[in-house]
XYZ file of N, CA and C in Angstrom:
762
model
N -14.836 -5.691 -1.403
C -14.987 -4.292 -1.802
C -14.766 -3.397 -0.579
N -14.070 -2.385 -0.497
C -13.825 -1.074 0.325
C -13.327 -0.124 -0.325
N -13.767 1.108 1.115
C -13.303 2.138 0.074
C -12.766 3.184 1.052
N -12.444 4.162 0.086
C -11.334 5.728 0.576
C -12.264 6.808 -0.173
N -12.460 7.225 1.085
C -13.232 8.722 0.620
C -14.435 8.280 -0.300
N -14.004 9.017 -1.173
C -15.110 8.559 -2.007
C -15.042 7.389 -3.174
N -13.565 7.100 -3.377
C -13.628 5.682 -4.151
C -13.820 4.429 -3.467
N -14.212 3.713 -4.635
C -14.395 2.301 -3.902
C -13.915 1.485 -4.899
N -13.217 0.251 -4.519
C -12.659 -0.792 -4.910
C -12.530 -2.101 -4.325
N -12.775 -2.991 -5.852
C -12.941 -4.339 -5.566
C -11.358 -5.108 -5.532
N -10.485 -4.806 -6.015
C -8.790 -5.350 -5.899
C -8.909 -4.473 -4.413
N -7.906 -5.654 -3.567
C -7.154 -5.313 -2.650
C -5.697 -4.986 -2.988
N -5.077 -5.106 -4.044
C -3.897 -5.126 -4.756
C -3.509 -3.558 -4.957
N -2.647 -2.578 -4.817
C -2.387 -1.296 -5.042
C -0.843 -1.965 -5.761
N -0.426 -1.485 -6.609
C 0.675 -1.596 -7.435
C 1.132 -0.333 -7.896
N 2.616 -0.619 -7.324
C 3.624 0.632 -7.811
C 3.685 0.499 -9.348
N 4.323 1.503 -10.020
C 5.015 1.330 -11.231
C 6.063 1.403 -11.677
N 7.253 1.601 -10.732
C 8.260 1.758 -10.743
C 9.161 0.665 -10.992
N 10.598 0.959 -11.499
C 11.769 -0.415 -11.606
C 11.307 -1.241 -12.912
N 10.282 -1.166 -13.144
C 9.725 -2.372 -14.273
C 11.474 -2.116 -15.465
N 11.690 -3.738 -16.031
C 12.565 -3.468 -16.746
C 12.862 -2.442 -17.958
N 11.153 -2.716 -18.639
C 11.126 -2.223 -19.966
C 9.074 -1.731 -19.369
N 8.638 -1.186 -20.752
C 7.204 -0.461 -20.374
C 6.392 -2.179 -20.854
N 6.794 -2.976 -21.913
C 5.401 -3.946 -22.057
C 5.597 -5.173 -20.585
N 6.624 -4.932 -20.060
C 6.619 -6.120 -19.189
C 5.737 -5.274 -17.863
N 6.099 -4.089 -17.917
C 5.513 -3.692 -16.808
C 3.683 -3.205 -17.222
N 3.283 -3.068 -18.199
C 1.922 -3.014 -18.998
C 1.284 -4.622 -18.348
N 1.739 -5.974 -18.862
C 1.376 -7.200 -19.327
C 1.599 -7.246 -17.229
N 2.493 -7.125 -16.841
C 1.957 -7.318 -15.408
C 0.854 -6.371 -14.580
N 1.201 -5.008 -14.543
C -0.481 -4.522 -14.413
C -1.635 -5.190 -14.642
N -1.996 -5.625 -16.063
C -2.946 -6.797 -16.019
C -3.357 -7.487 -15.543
N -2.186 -8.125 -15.294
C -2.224 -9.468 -14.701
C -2.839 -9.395 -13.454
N -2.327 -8.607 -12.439
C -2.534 -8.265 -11.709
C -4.018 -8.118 -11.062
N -4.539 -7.800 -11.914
C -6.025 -6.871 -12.040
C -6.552 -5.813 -10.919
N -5.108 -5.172 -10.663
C -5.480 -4.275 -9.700
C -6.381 -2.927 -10.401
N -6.594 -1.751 -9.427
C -7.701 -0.991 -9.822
C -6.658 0.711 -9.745
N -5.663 0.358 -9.040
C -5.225 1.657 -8.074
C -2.995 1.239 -8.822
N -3.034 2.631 -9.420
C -1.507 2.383 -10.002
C -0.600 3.709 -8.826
N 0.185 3.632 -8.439
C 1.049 4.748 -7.650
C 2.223 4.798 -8.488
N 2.538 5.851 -7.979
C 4.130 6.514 -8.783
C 3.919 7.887 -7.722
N 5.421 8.299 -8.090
C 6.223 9.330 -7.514
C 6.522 10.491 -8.547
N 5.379 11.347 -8.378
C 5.135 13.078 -9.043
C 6.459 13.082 -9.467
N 7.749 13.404 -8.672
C 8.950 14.059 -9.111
C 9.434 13.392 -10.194
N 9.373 11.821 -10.279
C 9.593 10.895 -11.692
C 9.098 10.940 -12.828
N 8.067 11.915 -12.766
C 6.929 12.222 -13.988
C 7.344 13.388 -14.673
N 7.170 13.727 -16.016
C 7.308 14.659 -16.807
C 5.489 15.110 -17.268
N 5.162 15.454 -15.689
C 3.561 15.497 -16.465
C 3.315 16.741 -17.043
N 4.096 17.847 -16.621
C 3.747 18.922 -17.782
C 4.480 18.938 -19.582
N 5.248 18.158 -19.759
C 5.662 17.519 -20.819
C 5.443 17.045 -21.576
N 4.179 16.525 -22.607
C 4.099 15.313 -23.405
C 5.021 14.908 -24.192
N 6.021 15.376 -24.645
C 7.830 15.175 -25.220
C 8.101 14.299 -24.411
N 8.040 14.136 -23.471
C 9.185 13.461 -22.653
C 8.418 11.807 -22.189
N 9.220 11.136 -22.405
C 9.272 9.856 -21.989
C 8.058 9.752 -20.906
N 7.217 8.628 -20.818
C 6.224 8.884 -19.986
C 6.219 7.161 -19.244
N 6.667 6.847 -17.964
C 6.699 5.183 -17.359
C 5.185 4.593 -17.812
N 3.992 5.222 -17.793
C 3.035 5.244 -17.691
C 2.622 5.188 -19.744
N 3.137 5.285 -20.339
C 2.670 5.612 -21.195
C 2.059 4.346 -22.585
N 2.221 3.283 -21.764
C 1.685 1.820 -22.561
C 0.659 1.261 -21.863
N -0.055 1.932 -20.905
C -1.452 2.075 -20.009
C -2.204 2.661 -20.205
N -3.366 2.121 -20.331
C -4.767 3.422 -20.511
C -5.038 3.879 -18.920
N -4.362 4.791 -18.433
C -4.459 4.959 -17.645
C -6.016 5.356 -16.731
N -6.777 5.587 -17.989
C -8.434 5.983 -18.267
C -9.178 4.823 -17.013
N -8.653 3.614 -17.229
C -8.774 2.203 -16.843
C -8.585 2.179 -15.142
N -8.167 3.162 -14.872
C -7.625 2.649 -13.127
C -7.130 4.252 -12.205
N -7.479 3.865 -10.992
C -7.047 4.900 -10.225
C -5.941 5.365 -10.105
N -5.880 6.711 -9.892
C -3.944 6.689 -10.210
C -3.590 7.508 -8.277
N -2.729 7.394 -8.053
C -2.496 7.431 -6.737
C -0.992 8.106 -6.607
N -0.974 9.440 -7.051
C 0.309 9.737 -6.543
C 0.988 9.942 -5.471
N 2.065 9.838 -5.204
C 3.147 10.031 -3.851
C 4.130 11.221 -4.215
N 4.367 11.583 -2.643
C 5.296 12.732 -2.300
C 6.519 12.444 -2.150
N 7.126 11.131 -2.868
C 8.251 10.604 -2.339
C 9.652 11.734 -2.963
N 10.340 11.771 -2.357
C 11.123 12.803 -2.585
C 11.095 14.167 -1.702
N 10.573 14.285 -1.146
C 9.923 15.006 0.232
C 11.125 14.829 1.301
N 11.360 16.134 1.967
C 12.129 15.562 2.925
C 11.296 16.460 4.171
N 10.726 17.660 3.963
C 9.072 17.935 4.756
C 8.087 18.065 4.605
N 7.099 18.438 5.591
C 5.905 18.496 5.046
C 5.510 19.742 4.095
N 6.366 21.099 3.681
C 6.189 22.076 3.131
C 6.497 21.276 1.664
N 7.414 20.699 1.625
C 7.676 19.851 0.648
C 6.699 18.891 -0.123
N 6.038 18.380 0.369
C 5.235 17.011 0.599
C 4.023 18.078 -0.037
N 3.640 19.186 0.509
C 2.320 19.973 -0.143
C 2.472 20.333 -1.123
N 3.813 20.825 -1.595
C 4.128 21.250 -2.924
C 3.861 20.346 -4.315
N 4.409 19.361 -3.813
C 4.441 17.955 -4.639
C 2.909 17.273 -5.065
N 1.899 17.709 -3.612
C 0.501 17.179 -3.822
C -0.266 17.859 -4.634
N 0.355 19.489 -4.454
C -0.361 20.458 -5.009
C -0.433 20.337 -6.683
N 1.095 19.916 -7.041
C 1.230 19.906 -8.688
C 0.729 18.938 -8.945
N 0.500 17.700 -8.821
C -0.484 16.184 -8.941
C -1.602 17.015 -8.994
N -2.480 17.425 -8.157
C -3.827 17.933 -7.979
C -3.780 18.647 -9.427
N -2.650 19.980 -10.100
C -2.995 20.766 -10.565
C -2.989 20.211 -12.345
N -1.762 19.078 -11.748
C -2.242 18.332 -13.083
C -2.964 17.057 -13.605
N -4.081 17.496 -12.889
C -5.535 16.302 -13.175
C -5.098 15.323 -12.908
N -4.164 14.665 -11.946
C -4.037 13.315 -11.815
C -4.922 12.822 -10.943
N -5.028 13.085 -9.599
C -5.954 12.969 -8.689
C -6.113 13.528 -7.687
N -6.875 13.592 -6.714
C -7.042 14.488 -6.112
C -7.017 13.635 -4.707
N -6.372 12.521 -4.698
C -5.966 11.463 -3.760
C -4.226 11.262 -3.467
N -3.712 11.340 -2.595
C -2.129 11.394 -2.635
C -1.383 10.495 -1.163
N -0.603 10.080 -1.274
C -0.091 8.994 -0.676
C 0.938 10.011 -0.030
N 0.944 10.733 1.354
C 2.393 11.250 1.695
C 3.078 10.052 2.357
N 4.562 10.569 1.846
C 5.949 9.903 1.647
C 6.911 10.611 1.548
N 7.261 11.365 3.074
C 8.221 11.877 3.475
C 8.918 11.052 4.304
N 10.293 10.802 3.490
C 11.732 10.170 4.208
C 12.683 10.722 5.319
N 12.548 10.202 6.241
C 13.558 10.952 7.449
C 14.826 10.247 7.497
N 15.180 9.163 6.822
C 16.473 8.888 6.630
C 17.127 8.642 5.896
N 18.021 8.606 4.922
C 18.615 8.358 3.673
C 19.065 6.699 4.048
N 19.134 6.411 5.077
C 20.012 4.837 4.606
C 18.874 3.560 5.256
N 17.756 3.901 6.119
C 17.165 3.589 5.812
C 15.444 3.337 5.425
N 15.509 4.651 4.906
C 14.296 5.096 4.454
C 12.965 4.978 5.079
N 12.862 5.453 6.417
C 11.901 5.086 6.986
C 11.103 6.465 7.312
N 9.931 6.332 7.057
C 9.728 7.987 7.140
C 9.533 8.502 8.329
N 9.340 10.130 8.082
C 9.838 11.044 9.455
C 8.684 10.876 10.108
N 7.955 10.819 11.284
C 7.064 10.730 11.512
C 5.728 12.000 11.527
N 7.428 13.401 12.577
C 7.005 14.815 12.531
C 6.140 15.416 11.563
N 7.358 15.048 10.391
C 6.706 15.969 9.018
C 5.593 15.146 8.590
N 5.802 14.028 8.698
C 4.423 13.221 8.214
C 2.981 13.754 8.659
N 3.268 13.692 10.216
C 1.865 14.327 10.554
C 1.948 15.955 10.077
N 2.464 16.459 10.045
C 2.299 18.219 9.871
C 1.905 17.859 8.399
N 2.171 17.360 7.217
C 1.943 17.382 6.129
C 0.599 17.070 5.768
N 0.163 15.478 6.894
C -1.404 15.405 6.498
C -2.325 15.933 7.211
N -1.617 16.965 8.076
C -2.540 17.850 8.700
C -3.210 19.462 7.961
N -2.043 19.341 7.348
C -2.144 20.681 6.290
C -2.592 20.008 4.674
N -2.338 18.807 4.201
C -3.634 18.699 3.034
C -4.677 18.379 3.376
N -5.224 17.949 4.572
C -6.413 17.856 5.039
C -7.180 18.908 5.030
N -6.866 19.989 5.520
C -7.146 21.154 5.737
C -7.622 21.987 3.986
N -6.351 21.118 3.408
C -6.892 22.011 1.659
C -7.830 20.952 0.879
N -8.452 19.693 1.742
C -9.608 19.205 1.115
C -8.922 17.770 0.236
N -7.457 17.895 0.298
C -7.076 16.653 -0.509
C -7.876 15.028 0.453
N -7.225 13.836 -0.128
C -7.904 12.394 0.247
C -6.725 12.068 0.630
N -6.060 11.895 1.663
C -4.554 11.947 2.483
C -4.323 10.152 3.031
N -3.687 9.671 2.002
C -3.243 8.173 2.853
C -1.782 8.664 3.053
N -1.293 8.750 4.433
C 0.039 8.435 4.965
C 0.567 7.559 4.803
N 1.678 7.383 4.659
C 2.868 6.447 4.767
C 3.309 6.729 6.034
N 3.277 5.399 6.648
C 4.502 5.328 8.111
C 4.536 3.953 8.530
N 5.729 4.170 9.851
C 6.232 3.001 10.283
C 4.817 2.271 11.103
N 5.180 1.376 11.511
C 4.499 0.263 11.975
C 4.310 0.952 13.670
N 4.610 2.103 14.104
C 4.257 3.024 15.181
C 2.502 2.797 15.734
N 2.592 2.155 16.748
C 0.504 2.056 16.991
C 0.186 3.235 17.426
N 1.132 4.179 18.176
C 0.326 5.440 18.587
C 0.479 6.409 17.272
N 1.713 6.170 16.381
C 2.024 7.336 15.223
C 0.401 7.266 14.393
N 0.627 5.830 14.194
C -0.993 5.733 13.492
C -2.496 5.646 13.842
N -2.455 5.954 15.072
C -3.598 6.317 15.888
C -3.462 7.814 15.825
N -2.301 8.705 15.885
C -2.316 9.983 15.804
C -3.283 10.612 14.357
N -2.436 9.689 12.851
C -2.614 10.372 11.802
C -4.591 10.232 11.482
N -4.823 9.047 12.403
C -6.142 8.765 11.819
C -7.063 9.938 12.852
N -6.592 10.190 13.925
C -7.473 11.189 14.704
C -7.319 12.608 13.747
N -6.110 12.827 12.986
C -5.927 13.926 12.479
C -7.077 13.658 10.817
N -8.173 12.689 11.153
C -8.949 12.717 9.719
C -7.999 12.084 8.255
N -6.817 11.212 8.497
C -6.784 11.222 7.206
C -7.942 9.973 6.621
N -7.716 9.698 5.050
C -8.616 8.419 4.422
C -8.439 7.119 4.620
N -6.666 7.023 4.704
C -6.400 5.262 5.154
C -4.581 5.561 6.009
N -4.792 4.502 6.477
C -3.102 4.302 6.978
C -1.932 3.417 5.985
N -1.182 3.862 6.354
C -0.265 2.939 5.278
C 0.940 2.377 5.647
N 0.925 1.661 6.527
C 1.725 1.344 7.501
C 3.173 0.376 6.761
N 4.149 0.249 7.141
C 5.409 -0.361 6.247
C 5.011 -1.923 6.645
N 5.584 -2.830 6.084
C 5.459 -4.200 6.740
C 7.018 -4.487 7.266
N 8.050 -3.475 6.544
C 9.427 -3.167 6.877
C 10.009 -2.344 5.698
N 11.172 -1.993 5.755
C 11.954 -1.139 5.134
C 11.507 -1.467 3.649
N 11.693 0.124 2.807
C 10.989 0.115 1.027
C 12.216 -0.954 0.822
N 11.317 -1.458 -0.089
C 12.624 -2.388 -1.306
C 12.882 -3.128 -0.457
N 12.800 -3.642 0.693
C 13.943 -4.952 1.430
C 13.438 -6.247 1.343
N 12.277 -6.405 1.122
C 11.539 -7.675 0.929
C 11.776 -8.613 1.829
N 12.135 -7.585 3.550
C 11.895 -9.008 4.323
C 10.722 -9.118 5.021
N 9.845 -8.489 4.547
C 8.177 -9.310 4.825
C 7.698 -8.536 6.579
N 6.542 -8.557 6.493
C 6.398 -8.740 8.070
C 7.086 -8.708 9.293
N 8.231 -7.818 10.007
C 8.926 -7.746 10.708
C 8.292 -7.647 12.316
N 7.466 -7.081 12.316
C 6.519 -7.462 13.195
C 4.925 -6.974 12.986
N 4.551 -8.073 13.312
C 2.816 -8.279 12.986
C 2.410 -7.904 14.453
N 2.905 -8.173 15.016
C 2.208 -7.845 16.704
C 1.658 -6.280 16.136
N 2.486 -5.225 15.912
C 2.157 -4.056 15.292
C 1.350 -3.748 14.857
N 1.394 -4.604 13.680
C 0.551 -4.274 12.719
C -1.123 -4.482 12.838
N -0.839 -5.695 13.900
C -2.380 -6.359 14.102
C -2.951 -4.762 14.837
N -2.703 -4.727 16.024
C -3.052 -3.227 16.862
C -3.514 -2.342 15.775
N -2.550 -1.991 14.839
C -2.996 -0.781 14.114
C -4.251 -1.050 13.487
N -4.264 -2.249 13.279
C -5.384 -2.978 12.184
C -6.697 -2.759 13.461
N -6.165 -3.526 14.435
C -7.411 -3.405 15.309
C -7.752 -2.084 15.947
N -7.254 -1.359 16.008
C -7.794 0.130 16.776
C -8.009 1.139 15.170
N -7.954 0.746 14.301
C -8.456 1.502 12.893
C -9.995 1.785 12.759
N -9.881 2.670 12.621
C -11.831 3.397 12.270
C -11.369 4.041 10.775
N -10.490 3.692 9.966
C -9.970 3.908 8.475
C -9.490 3.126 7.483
N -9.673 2.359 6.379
C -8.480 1.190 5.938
C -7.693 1.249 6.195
N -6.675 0.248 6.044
C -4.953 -0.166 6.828
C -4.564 -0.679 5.514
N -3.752 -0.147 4.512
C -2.750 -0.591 3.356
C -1.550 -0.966 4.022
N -1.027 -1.838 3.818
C 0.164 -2.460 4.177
C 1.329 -2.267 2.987
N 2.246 -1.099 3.373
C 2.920 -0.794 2.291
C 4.562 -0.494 2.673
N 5.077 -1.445 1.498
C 6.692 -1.064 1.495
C 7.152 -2.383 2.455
N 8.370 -3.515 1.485
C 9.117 -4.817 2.240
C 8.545 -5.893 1.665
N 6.786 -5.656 1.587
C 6.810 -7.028 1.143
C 7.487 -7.892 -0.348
N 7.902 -9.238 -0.049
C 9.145 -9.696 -0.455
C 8.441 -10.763 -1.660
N 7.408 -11.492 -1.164
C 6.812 -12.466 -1.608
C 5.281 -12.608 -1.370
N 4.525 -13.792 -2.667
C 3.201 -13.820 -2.036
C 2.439 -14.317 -0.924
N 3.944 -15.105 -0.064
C 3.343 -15.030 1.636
C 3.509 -14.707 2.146
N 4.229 -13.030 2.178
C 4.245 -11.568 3.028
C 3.021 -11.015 2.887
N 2.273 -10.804 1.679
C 1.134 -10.108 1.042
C -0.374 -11.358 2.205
N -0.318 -12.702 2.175
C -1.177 -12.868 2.616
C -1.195 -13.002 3.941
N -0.196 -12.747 4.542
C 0.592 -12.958 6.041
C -0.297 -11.148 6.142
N -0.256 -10.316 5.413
C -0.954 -9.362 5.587
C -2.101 -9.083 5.432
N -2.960 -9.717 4.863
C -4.273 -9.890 5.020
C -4.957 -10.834 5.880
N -4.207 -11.622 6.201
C -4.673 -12.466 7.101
C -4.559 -11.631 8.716
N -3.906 -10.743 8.413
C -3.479 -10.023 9.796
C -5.103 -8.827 9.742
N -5.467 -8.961 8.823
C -6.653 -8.174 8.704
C -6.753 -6.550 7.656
N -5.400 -6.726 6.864
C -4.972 -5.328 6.245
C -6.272 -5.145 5.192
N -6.620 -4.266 4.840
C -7.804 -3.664 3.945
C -7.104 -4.009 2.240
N -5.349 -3.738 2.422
C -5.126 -4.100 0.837
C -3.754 -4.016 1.431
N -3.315 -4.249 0.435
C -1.732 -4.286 0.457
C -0.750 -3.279 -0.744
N -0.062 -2.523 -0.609
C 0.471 -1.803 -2.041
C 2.095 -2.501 -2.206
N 2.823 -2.676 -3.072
C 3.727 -3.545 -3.473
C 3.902 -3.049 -5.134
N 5.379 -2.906 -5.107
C 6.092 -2.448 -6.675
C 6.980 -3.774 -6.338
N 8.170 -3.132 -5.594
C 9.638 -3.781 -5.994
C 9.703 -5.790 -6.092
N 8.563 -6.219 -4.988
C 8.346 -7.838 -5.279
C 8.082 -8.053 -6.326
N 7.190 -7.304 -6.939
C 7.040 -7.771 -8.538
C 7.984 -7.181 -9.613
N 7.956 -5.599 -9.423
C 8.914 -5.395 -10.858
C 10.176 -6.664 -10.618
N 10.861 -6.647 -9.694
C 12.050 -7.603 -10.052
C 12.708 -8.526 -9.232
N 10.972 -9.196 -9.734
C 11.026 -10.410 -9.399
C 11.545 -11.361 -10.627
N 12.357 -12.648 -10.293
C 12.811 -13.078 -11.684
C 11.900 -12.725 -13.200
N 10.111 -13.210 -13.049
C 9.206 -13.121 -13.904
C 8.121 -12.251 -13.545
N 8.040 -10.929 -13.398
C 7.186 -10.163 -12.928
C 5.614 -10.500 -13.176
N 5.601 -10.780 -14.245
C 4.502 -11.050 -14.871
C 3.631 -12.389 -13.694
N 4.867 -13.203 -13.877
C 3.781 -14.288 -12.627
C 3.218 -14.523 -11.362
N 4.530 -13.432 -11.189
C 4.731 -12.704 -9.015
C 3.646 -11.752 -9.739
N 3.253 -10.609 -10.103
C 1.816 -10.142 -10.202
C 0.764 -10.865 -9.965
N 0.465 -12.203 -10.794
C -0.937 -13.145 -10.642
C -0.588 -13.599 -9.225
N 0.386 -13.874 -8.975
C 0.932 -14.659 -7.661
C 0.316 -14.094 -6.222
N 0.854 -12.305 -6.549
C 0.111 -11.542 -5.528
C -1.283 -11.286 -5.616
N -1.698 -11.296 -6.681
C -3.355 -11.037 -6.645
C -3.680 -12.354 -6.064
N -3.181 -13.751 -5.774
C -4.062 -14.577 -6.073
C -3.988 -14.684 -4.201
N -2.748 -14.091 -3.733
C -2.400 -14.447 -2.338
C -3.468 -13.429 -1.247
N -3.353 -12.351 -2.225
C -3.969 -11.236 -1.751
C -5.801 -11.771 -1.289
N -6.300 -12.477 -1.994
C -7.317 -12.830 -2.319
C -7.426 -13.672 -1.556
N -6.800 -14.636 -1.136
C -6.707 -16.036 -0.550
C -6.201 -15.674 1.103
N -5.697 -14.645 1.404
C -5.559 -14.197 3.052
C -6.752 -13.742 3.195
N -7.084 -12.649 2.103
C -8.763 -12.022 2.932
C -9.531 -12.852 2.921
N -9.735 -13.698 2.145
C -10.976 -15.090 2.479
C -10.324 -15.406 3.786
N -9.288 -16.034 3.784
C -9.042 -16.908 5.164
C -9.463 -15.952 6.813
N -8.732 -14.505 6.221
C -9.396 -13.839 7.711
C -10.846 -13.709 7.790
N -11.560 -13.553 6.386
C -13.055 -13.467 6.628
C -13.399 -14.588 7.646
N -13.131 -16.199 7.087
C -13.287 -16.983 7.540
C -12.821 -17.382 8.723
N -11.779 -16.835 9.564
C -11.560 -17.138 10.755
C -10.677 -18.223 11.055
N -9.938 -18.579 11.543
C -8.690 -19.630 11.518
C -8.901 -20.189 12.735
N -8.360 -21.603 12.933
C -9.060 -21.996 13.994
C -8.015 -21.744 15.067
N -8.206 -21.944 16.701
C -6.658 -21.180 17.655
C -5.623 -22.448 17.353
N -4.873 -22.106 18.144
C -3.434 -22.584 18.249
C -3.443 -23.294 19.326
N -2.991 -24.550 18.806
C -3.051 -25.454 20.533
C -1.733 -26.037 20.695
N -1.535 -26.060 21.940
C -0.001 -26.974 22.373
C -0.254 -28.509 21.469
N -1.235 -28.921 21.750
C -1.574 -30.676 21.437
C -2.461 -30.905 20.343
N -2.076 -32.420 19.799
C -2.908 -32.567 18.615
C -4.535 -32.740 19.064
N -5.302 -32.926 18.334
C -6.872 -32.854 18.172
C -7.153 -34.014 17.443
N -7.515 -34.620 16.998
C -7.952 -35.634 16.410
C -8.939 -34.843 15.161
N -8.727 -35.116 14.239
C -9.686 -34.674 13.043
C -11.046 -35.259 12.920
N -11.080 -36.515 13.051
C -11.925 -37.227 13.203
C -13.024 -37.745 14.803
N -13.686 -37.676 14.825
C -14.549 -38.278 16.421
C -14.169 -39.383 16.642
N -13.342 -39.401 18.056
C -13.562 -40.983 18.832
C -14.261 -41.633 18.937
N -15.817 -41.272 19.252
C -16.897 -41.612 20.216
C -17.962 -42.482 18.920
N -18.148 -43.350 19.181
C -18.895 -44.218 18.981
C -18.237 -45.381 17.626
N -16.694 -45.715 17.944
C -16.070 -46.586 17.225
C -15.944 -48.038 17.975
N -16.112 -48.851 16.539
C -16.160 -49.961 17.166
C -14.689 -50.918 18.115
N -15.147 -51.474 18.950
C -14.227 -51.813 19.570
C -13.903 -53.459 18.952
């Protein structure tokens, strides 16, 4: 169990909703999942609409935290605008900024990042950043008060996992905030390669929506997710050049 601001949650699991093929495959994996916390991207939503097609709309959404993003943002004037209409339409009052500084490969700006969660801070929102794997960028955003960090594990959508953990560990270890590990991970031993590194949760769409069977890469990640934070609770034993013997020498018969 941990928490942000004022929520608290027992899934370490944050799940996008995006890409799903059709709405029951992406419903029946939510489930599965048993995460607590759903994200999506405001600009993809028709929330002043009920006419219009809704990604969300085979979910009781009643059931789970909803976590919108600023993705589509290219500043932070941008990024407030986007938080502001989420806020105004009862979604939550919690928002994930996700301002992009590059089109090819989507890594966000760092500038606008901080100016953005410096200015919803200021209007009282619950501010998890998105950014790179930067140890001072994310030592900056957490002195600037936001709720959690949200550091990439590598590029959105690329699913090559963990690009460097040296990073990530630092951020993890100099944190006085949760550490979500978000955007790359590929598989369910990127997700526990991240908890084992000590991450508070992990957020992940594109490994599961399309993954061959979404439905099973969902249980897959909950189950990995679950199975790194035990192992870091528990402590791993070091790394040695030479073998150890499993068993005691000392007092076998000769």
């Amino acid at each position: 169990m941990f928490s942000i601001g004022p929520y608290t949650f027992h899934s370490r699991l944050f799940l996008g909703t995006g890409k799903f093929s059709d709405f029951d495959t992406q419903k029946e994996a939510v489930a599965v999942s048993e995460t607590e916390v759903l994200t999506f991207a405001v600009r993809r939503m028709n929330i002043f609409e009920p006419t219009q097609p809704n990604f969300l709309e085979k979910i009781d959404v009643a059931n789970y935290t909803l976590l919108p993003n600023t993705a589509g943002a290219k500043t932070a004037e941008e990024a407030v605008r986007i938080a502001r209409l989420a806020k105004a339409s009862g979604l939550c009052d919690m928002i994930k900024v996700e301002i992009i500084g590059c089109d090819k490969t989507l890594l966000p700006d760092p500038v606008e990042t901080l100016r953005a969660t410096e200015m919803l801070l200021e209007e009282g929102f619950i501010v998890l950043p998105y950014t790179s794997d930067d140890v001072l960028l994310a030592k900056r955003l957490q002195d600037l008060g936001c709720h959690a960090i949200m550091p990439g594990a590598s590029p959105i959508g690329s699913g090559l996992g963990i690009i460097n953990p040296v990073n990530l560990r630092f951020i993890i270890e100099q944190a006085t905030v949760p550490v979500i590990v978000d955007a790359g991970i590929g598989s369910a031993m990127d997700a526990a390669q991240a908890m084992e590194l000590g991450a508070d949760a992990v957020l992940l769409n594109t490994a599961v929506a399309l993954a061959n069977q979404p439905v099973k890469m969902a249980s897959a990640m909950k189950h990995a997710i679950i199975a790194g934070r035990e192992s870091f609770e528990a402590g791993r034993i070091p790394k040695k050049h030479y073998a150890t013997a499993s068993s005691p020498l000392e007092g076998l018969s000769k």
